[in-house]
Amino acid sequence: DYVSTDLNSPLASVKADLRNLPFENDTFDVILCNHVLEHIPDDEAAMKELYRVMKPGGWGVFQIPQDIYREKTFEDNSITDKAERTRIFGQYDHVRIYGLDYFDRLKEVGFEAEGINYTADFVPEDIERYGLAEGELIPLVRKN
């Protein structure tokens, strides 16, 4: 079975806040969370919920925009100008830009987490041709 969940999308089968999901513990074998966590003020609460609803032995891909040259995740709620937020965070409605510590943040809530550099096996010409982000890490998580 496939369940789509979103706070606002009319296409989602379940309307829910990622910080308070309406699912039982250990519900899902696989979770895809694609470019969501950067929008949530309390991302730790959302990560804990994802951990709660993932079955033991389950896995997920929790993709976020990440600055691979930044060690620490950056947040600054005092920046309120939309243009300035877009310049700093990549989009005005993002509340943070993740650094390499993203994987540690996932581990802190219980996940095993690793970054997979999917572009490592591509030649530079193909990276450019396909518009890939060289060095981007795909976040793979597991719950044991």
PDB file of C-alpha atoms in Angstrom, residues 68-119:
ATOM      1  CA  ILE A  68      27.860  20.129   1.435  1.00  0.00           C
ATOM      2  CA  TYR A  69      30.456  22.807   2.206  1.00  0.00           C
ATOM      3  CA  ARG A  70      28.746  23.783   5.474  1.00  0.00           C
ATOM      4  CA  GLU A  71      29.566  21.768   8.598  1.00  0.00           C
ATOM      5  CA  LYS A  72      26.642  22.957  10.720  1.00  0.00           C
ATOM      6  CA  THR A  73      23.014  23.544   9.845  1.00  0.00           C
ATOM      7  CA  PHE A  74      22.143  27.252   9.794  1.00  0.00           C
ATOM      8  CA  GLU A  75      18.884  28.754  11.080  1.00  0.00           C
ATOM      9  CA  ASP A  76      18.062  32.411  11.767  1.00  0.00           C
ATOM     10  CA  ASN A  77      14.451  33.357  12.489  1.00  0.00           C
ATOM     11  CA  SER A  78      15.362  37.040  12.702  1.00  0.00           C
ATOM     12  CA  ILE A  79      15.651  37.161   8.895  1.00  0.00           C
ATOM     13  CA  THR A  80      12.129  38.059   7.789  1.00  0.00           C
ATOM     14  CA  ASP A  81      12.648  39.688   4.383  1.00  0.00           C
ATOM     15  CA  LYS A  82      11.571  37.205   1.686  1.00  0.00           C
ATOM     16  CA  ALA A  83      14.346  38.176  -0.736  1.00  0.00           C
ATOM     17  CA  GLU A  84      16.978  37.855   1.974  1.00  0.00           C
ATOM     18  CA  ARG A  85      15.563  34.495   3.121  1.00  0.00           C
ATOM     19  CA  THR A  86      15.673  33.278  -0.484  1.00  0.00           C
ATOM     20  CA  ARG A  87      19.288  34.420  -0.832  1.00  0.00           C
ATOM     21  CA  ILE A  88      20.380  32.710   2.382  1.00  0.00           C
ATOM     22  CA  PHE A  89      18.168  29.605   2.526  1.00  0.00           C
ATOM     23  CA  GLY A  90      17.489  29.030  -1.189  1.00  0.00           C
ATOM     24  CA  GLN A  91      13.757  29.623  -0.814  1.00  0.00           C
ATOM     25  CA  TYR A  92      11.850  32.188   1.264  1.00  0.00           C
ATOM     26  CA  ASP A  93       9.805  29.553   3.100  1.00  0.00           C
ATOM     27  CA  HIS A  94      12.785  27.452   4.199  1.00  0.00           C
ATOM     28  CA  VAL A  95      13.614  27.788   7.883  1.00  0.00           C
ATOM     29  CA  ARG A  96      17.148  26.398   7.627  1.00  0.00           C
ATOM     30  CA  ILE A  97      19.930  25.306   5.316  1.00  0.00           C
ATOM     31  CA  TYR A  98      21.288  21.940   6.346  1.00  0.00           C
ATOM     32  CA  GLY A  99      24.970  21.247   6.693  1.00  0.00           C
ATOM     33  CA  LEU A 100      26.867  17.991   6.948  1.00  0.00           C
ATOM     34  CA  ASP A 101      25.578  17.624  10.526  1.00  0.00           C
ATOM     35  CA  TYR A 102      22.197  16.595   9.065  1.00  0.00           C
ATOM     36  CA  PHE A 103      23.199  12.939   9.364  1.00  0.00           C
ATOM     37  CA  ASP A 104      24.071  13.417  13.039  1.00  0.00           C
ATOM     38  CA  ARG A 105      20.674  15.033  13.595  1.00  0.00           C
ATOM     39  CA  LEU A 106      19.001  11.935  12.131  1.00  0.00           C
ATOM     40  CA  LYS A 107      21.131   9.650  14.309  1.00  0.00           C
ATOM     41  CA  GLU A 108      20.216  11.647  17.429  1.00  0.00           C
ATOM     42  CA  VAL A 109      16.565  10.597  17.065  1.00  0.00           C
ATOM     43  CA  GLY A 110      17.493   6.926  16.582  1.00  0.00           C
ATOM     44  CA  PHE A 111      18.061   6.368  12.868  1.00  0.00           C
ATOM     45  CA  GLU A 112      21.096   4.829  11.299  1.00  0.00           C
ATOM     46  CA  ALA A 113      21.977   7.352   8.601  1.00  0.00           C
ATOM     47  CA  GLU A 114      24.416   7.548   5.739  1.00  0.00           C
ATOM     48  CA  GLY A 115      24.975   9.882   2.834  1.00  0.00           C
ATOM     49  CA  ILE A 116      25.254   8.248  -0.564  1.00  0.00           C
ATOM     50  CA  ASN A 117      27.241  10.279  -3.086  1.00  0.00           C
ATOM     51  CA  TYR A 118      25.340   9.177  -6.163  1.00  0.00           C
ATOM     52  CA  THR A 119      27.409  11.384  -8.492  1.00  0.00           C
TER      53      THR A 119
END
